Structures are given as C-alpha cells and as structure tokens.
XYZ file of C-alpha atoms in Angstrom:
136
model
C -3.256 113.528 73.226
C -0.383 113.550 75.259
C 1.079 110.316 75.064
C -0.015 110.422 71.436
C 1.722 113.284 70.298
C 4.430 111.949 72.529
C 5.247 108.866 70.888
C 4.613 110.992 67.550
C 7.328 113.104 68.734
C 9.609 110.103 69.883
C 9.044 108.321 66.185
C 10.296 111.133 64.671
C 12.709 111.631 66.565
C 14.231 108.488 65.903
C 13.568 109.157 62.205
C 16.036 112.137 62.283
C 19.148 110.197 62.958
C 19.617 109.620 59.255
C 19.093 113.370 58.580
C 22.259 115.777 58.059
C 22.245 118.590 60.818
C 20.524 121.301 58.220
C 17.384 118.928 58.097
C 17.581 119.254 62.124
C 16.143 122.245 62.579
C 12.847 121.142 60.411
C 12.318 118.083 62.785
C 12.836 120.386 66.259
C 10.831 122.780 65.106
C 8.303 120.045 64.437
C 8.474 118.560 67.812
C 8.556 121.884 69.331
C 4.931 122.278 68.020
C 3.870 118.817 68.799
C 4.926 119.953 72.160
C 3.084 123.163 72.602
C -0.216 121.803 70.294
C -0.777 118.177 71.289
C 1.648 116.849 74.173
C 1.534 119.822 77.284
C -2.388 120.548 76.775
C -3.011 117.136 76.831
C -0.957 116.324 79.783
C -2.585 119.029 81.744
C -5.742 117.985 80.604
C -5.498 114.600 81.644
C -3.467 115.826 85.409
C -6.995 117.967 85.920
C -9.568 115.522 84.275
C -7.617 112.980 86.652
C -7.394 114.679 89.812
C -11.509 115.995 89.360
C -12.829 112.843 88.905
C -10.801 111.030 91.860
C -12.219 114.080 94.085
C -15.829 113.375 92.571
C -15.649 109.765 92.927
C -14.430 109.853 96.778
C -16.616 112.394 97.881
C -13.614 114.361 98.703
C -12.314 111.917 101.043
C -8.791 110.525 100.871
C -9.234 107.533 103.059
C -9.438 104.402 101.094
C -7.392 104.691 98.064
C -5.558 101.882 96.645
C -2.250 101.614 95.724
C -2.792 101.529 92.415
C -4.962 105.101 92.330
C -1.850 106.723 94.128
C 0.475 104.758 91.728
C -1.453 106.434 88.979
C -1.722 109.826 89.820
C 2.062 109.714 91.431
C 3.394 108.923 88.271
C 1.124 111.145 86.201
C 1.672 114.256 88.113
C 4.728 113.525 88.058
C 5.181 112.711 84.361
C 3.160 115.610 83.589
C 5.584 118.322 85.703
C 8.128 117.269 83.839
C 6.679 117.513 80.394
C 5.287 121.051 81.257
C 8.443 121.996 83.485
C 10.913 120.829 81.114
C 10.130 119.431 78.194
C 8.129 122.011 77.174
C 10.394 124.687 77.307
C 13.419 122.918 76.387
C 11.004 122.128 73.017
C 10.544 125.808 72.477
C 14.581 126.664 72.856
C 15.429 123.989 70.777
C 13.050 124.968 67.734
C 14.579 128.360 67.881
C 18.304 127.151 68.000
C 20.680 126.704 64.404
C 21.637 123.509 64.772
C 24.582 123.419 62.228
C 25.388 127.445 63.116
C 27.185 128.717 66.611
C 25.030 127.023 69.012
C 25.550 123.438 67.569
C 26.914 122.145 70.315
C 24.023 123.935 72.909
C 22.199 121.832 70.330
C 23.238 118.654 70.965
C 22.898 119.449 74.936
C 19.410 120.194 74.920
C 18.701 117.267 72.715
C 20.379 114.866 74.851
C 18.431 116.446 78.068
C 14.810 116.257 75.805
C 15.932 112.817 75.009
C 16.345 111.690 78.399
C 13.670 114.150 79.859
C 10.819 112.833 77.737
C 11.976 109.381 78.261
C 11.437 109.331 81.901
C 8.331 111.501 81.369
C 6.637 108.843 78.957
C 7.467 105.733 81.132
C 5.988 107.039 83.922
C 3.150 108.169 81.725
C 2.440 104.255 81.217
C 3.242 103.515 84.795
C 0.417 105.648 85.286
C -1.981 103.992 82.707
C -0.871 100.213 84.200
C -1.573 101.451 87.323
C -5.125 102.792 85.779
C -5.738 99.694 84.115
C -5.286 97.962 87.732
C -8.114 99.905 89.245
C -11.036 98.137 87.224
C-alpha cells in the first residue's frame, strides 16, 4: 500500500507537468487522497506489522540482529516519520490551496518540499525492502 500508492502518487505527479495550473488543483487534490487513503495507513501499517514481528521473532531480545534487520527498520521508521510527519500534512494543505489564485506561489513551495520530501521518503522505503530482501 504504501509504496504503491506512493509511486501512484509520484506517476502522476510527473504526469501533471504538461497540465496548465487550473488542472493543478485536480491532481493535488488527488494525491492528497492517495495520501490520506493508501500511502500513511499503509506506512504505519507496515512500521507496526514490522516492528511486531521482529519482537515476536527475537523473543524480545535485541542481541543478535544483523545489519541488515537494523538497516531495514532504520530506514523504514524513518521513511515512514516522514511520510506521516510531513508528507501527509503537507498533502492535505496542498489539496486545499488555489493554485492559479493568491497562494500560487505558497503553491509552488509546498510542491517543491512534497517533491523532495517524498523523494527521500520513498528511497529509503526501498533501502528498507533491499535491506529486507538481505535477511533471507
């Protein structure tokens, strides 16, 4: 779900360049419910499905981890704080913001810091599912 919707969100993203900054406010408002729906449930989801099942696994111990377990739950705690600490919210301003009216250039801003915010957050996402993958 989460990186799902966030690659949704990313593709159609991308796909807005070529609209004209009426059709803007569509595509936010879009992403702004991909956000809330799909990307911050499922990023908490997988944070407390994560965390669980390393606790149930271990016996509650914390000796003997690899690298690659605290490279995995590193990044996604990490990745996940920032989609739910940022992202999330910036989502929600942005879907309720004119973009061609007053706040066009408050616009932009938050764009450019969901841009960069969710870019971080997503490669750290599959930092964290490498890392996974280099468990088994």
């Amino acid at each position: 779900m989460w990186l799902g919707g966030a690659i949704a969100s990313m593709i159609v993203g991308i796909a807005a360049r070529r609209e004209d900054r009426s059709g803007l406010g569509a595509v936010v408002r879009a992403q702004a419910t991909l956000a809330k729906a799909i990307i911050a449930p499922g990023s908490l989801l997988t944070v407390l499905s994560g965390l669980i099942l390393t606790f149930q696994l271990s016996g509650g111990e914390l000796a003997g981890f690899s690298i690659w377990l605290i490279i995995m739950q590193g990044a996604g705690l990490i990745a996940a704080l920032m989609t739910l600490l940022i992202s999330l919210p910036t989502a929600a301003r942005l879907g309720r913001l004119d973009p061609a009216g007053e706040g066009a250039r408050y616009f932009d801003e938050l764009r450019a810091r969901q841009r960069i915010v969710a870019s971080i957050a997503g490669t750290l996402g599959l930092v964290a599912l490498f890392a996974g993958a280099m468990l088994g």
